[in-house]
PDB file of C-alpha atoms in Angstrom:
ATOM      1  CA  MET B  69     -23.167  -7.610 -24.226  1.00 74.00           C
ATOM      2  CA  MET B  70     -23.492  -3.855 -24.346  1.00 73.00           C
ATOM      3  CA  LYS B  71     -22.601  -3.310 -20.820  1.00 80.00           C
ATOM      4  CA  SER B  72     -19.014  -5.581 -21.912  1.00 86.00           C
ATOM      5  CA  LEU B  73     -18.532  -3.799 -24.610  1.00 90.00           C
ATOM      6  CA  VAL B  74     -18.664  -0.333 -22.723  1.00 87.00           C
ATOM      7  CA  LYS B  75     -15.963  -2.210 -20.049  1.00 91.00           C
ATOM      8  CA  SER B  76     -14.016  -3.425 -22.535  1.00 95.00           C
ATOM      9  CA  GLU B  77     -13.071  -0.370 -24.621  1.00 95.00           C
ATOM     10  CA  GLU B  78     -12.417   1.424 -21.079  1.00 95.00           C
ATOM     11  CA  LEU B  79     -10.290  -1.499 -19.392  1.00 97.00           C
ATOM     12  CA  VAL B  80      -8.561  -0.161 -22.850  1.00 98.00           C
ATOM     13  CA  MET B  81      -8.806   3.143 -21.761  1.00 97.00           C
ATOM     14  CA  PHE B  82      -7.123   2.850 -18.334  1.00 98.00           C
ATOM     15  CA  LEU B  83      -4.239   0.547 -19.778  1.00 98.00           C
ATOM     16  CA  PHE B  84      -3.753   3.106 -22.091  1.00 98.00           C
ATOM     17  CA  ALA B  85      -3.083   5.841 -19.407  1.00 98.00           C
ATOM     18  CA  GLY B  86      -0.582   3.324 -17.163  1.00 97.00           C
ATOM     19  CA  PHE B  87       1.308   3.142 -20.146  1.00 98.00           C
ATOM     20  CA  LEU B  88       1.428   6.975 -20.169  1.00 97.00           C
ATOM     21  CA  PHE B  89       2.066   6.952 -16.807  1.00 98.00           C
ATOM     22  CA  TRP B  90       5.226   4.880 -17.704  1.00 97.00           C
ATOM     23  CA  ASN B  91       6.487   6.817 -19.919  1.00 96.00           C
ATOM     24  CA  THR B  92       6.534   9.306 -17.396  1.00 97.00           C
ATOM     25  CA  ASP B  93       9.744  10.107 -14.801  1.00 96.00           C
ATOM     26  CA  PHE B  94       7.483   8.940 -11.800  1.00 98.00           C
ATOM     27  CA  ALA B  95       8.923   6.444  -9.736  1.00 97.00           C
ATOM     28  CA  TRP B  96       5.653   3.255  -9.571  1.00 97.00           C
ATOM     29  CA  TRP B  97       4.466   4.444  -6.444  1.00 98.00           C
ATOM     30  CA  TRP B  98       2.516   7.847  -7.945  1.00 98.00           C
ATOM     31  CA  PHE B  99      -0.191   5.690 -10.302  1.00 98.00           C
ATOM     32  CA  PRO B 100      -1.213   4.058  -7.447  1.00 97.00           C
ATOM     33  CA  ALA B 101      -1.134   7.035  -4.999  1.00 98.00           C
ATOM     34  CA  LEU B 102      -3.233   8.836  -6.691  1.00 98.00           C
ATOM     35  CA  LEU B 103      -5.884   7.199  -8.300  1.00 98.00           C
ATOM     36  CA  LEU B 104      -8.207   8.331  -6.483  1.00 97.00           C
ATOM     37  CA  VAL B 105      -7.674  11.338  -5.758  1.00 97.00           C
ATOM     38  CA  PRO B 106     -10.158  12.971  -7.585  1.00 97.00           C
ATOM     39  CA  ASP B 107     -12.907  11.459  -5.339  1.00 95.00           C
ATOM     40  CA  ILE B 108     -12.494  14.409  -3.840  1.00 96.00           C
ATOM     41  CA  SER B 109     -14.548  15.640  -5.557  1.00 95.00           C
ATOM     42  CA  MET B 110     -17.676  14.249  -4.607  1.00 93.00           C
ATOM     43  CA  ILE B 111     -17.874  16.796  -1.800  1.00 95.00           C
ATOM     44  CA  GLY B 112     -19.533  18.773  -3.503  1.00 94.00           C
ATOM     45  CA  TYR B 113     -22.382  15.999  -2.610  1.00 93.00           C
ATOM     46  CA  ALA B 114     -21.715  18.208   0.910  1.00 95.00           C
ATOM     47  CA  ILE B 115     -24.196  20.692   0.179  1.00 95.00           C
ATOM     48  CA  ASN B 116     -26.672  19.173  -2.329  1.00 95.00           C
ATOM     49  CA  ASN B 117     -26.901  16.907  -4.890  1.00 93.00           C
ATOM     50  CA  LYS B 118     -26.914  19.974  -7.769  1.00 95.00           C
ATOM     51  CA  ILE B 119     -23.832  20.903  -6.632  1.00 95.00           C
ATOM     52  CA  GLY B 120     -22.226  17.466  -6.348  1.00 93.00           C
ATOM     53  CA  ALA B 121     -22.858  16.361  -9.349  1.00 93.00           C
ATOM     54  CA  TYR B 122     -21.535  19.528 -11.177  1.00 95.00           C
ATOM     55  CA  PHE B 123     -18.046  18.979  -9.172  1.00 96.00           C
ATOM     56  CA  TYR B 124     -18.711  14.889  -9.805  1.00 94.00           C
ATOM     57  CA  ASN B 125     -19.352  15.639 -13.629  1.00 95.00           C
ATOM     58  CA  LEU B 126     -16.356  17.929 -13.851  1.00 96.00           C
ATOM     59  CA  ALA B 127     -13.511  16.038 -12.475  1.00 96.00           C
ATOM     60  CA  HIS B 128     -14.507  12.907 -14.137  1.00 96.00           C
ATOM     61  CA  HIS B 129     -15.171  14.206 -18.126  1.00 96.00           C
ATOM     62  CA  LYS B 130     -12.520  12.617 -20.012  1.00 97.00           C
ATOM     63  CA  GLY B 131     -12.327  15.517 -22.096  1.00 97.00           C
ATOM     64  CA  LEU B 132     -11.098  17.940 -19.239  1.00 98.00           C
ATOM     65  CA  ALA B 133      -7.887  14.838 -18.967  1.00 98.00           C
ATOM     66  CA  LEU B 134      -6.709  14.510 -22.481  1.00 98.00           C
ATOM     67  CA  LEU B 135      -7.346  19.412 -21.875  1.00 98.00           C
ATOM     68  CA  VAL B 136      -5.314  18.867 -19.134  1.00 98.00           C
ATOM     69  CA  TYR B 137      -2.848  16.721 -20.029  1.00 98.00           C
ATOM     70  CA  ILE B 138      -1.674  18.441 -23.758  1.00 98.00           C
ATOM     71  CA  VAL B 139      -1.818  21.946 -21.621  1.00 98.00           C
ATOM     72  CA  GLY B 140       1.085  19.957 -19.549  1.00 98.00           C
ATOM     73  CA  PHE B 141       2.154  18.479 -22.762  1.00 97.00           C
ATOM     74  CA  VAL B 142       2.857  21.819 -24.551  1.00 98.00           C
ATOM     75  CA  MET B 143       3.540  23.377 -21.716  1.00 98.00           C
ATOM     76  CA  GLU B 144       6.653  20.978 -21.078  1.00 98.00           C
ATOM     77  CA  SER B 145       4.776  20.625 -17.304  1.00 98.00           C
ATOM     78  CA  PRO B 146       5.067  16.981 -15.655  1.00 98.00           C
ATOM     79  CA  ALA B 147       3.043  17.144 -13.313  1.00 98.00           C
ATOM     80  CA  THR B 148       0.338  18.405 -15.303  1.00 98.00           C
ATOM     81  CA  GLU B 149       0.986  16.026 -17.295  1.00 98.00           C
ATOM     82  CA  LEU B 150       0.726  13.727 -14.451  1.00 98.00           C
ATOM     83  CA  ALA B 151      -3.075  15.100 -13.335  1.00 98.00           C
ATOM     84  CA  GLY B 152      -3.875  14.630 -16.959  1.00 98.00           C
ATOM     85  CA  ILE B 153      -3.242  10.880 -17.283  1.00 98.00           C
ATOM     86  CA  ILE B 154      -4.291  10.616 -13.511  1.00 98.00           C
ATOM     87  CA  LEU B 155      -8.329  11.630 -13.932  1.00 98.00           C
ATOM     88  CA  PHE B 156      -7.762  10.008 -17.015  1.00 98.00           C
ATOM     89  CA  ALA B 157      -6.935   6.927 -15.456  1.00 98.00           C
ATOM     90  CA  HIS B 158      -9.518   7.299 -12.491  1.00 98.00           C
ATOM     91  CA  SER B 159     -12.386   8.533 -15.234  1.00 97.00           C
ATOM     92  CA  SER B 160     -11.979   5.266 -16.795  1.00 97.00           C
ATOM     93  CA  MET B 161     -11.561   3.060 -14.333  1.00 96.00           C
ATOM     94  CA  ASP B 162     -14.553   4.245 -12.752  1.00 93.00           C
ATOM     95  CA  ARG B 163     -17.116   3.798 -15.326  1.00 91.00           C
ATOM     96  CA  LEU B 164     -15.119   0.076 -15.955  1.00 93.00           C
ATOM     97  CA  PHE B 165     -16.437  -0.677 -11.808  1.00 90.00           C
ATOM     98  CA  GLY B 166     -20.195   0.842 -13.819  1.00 84.00           C
ATOM     99  CA  TYR B 167     -19.834   4.532 -12.674  1.00 88.00           C
ATOM    100  CA  GLY B 168     -21.358   6.558 -14.500  1.00 82.00           C
ATOM    101  CA  LEU B 169     -21.722  10.822 -14.091  1.00 85.00           C
ATOM    102  CA  LYS B 170     -24.182  11.929 -12.450  1.00 87.00           C
ATOM    103  CA  HIS B 171     -27.555  13.823 -13.190  1.00 83.00           C
ATOM    104  CA  ILE B 172     -28.391  15.523  -9.907  1.00 84.00           C
ATOM    105  CA  ASN B 173     -31.584  13.965  -8.452  1.00 83.00           C
ATOM    106  CA  SER B 174     -29.771  11.100  -7.132  1.00 77.00           C
ATOM    107  CA  PHE B 175     -25.170  10.135  -6.416  1.00 73.00           C
ATOM    108  CA  ARG B 176     -26.517   6.867  -7.603  1.00 73.00           C
ATOM    109  CA  ASP B 177     -28.269   8.072 -10.730  1.00 70.00           C
ATOM    110  CA  THR B 178     -25.453   7.739 -14.538  1.00 71.00           C
ATOM    111  CA  HIS B 179     -25.481   7.564 -17.473  1.00 76.00           C
ATOM    112  CA  LEU B 180     -24.099   4.663 -16.957  1.00 70.00           C
ATOM    113  CA  GLY B 181     -27.639   3.587 -15.365  1.00 66.00           C
ATOM    114  CA  LYS B 182     -28.444   3.159 -11.164  1.00 73.00           C
ATOM    115  CA  ILE B 183     -24.990   2.355  -8.972  1.00 69.00           C
ATOM    116  CA  GLY B 184     -25.576   0.392  -5.732  1.00 61.00           C
ATOM    117  CA  ARG B 185     -28.902  -1.011  -4.145  1.00 63.00           C
ATOM    118  CA  SER B 186     -32.247  -1.093  -5.423  1.00 56.00           C
TER     119      SER B 186
END
């Protein structure tokens, strides 16, 4: 029951990000084209799990996404607003599919539980 509740919440947040994007002047294809860009943060795992988790969690933190969006809104910077929307949408999408913020011991250990095959 709780997993379904969390997933439904994440779906609503993803749809809200889509609504925010829809109200920008960017062409529709920017949304799907940029949606996976935050996963570049996984490159930290090439160094070690601790650095990988740090950069991954930073790029997938919804508070940072909202901060980036607000800064873009205040500074009247559509590109910065878009970055915030994409960060937020991506984080919601990941959590909808069960990918949570990472613990430092393993990429598979997240705040939502283990991912992948056991």
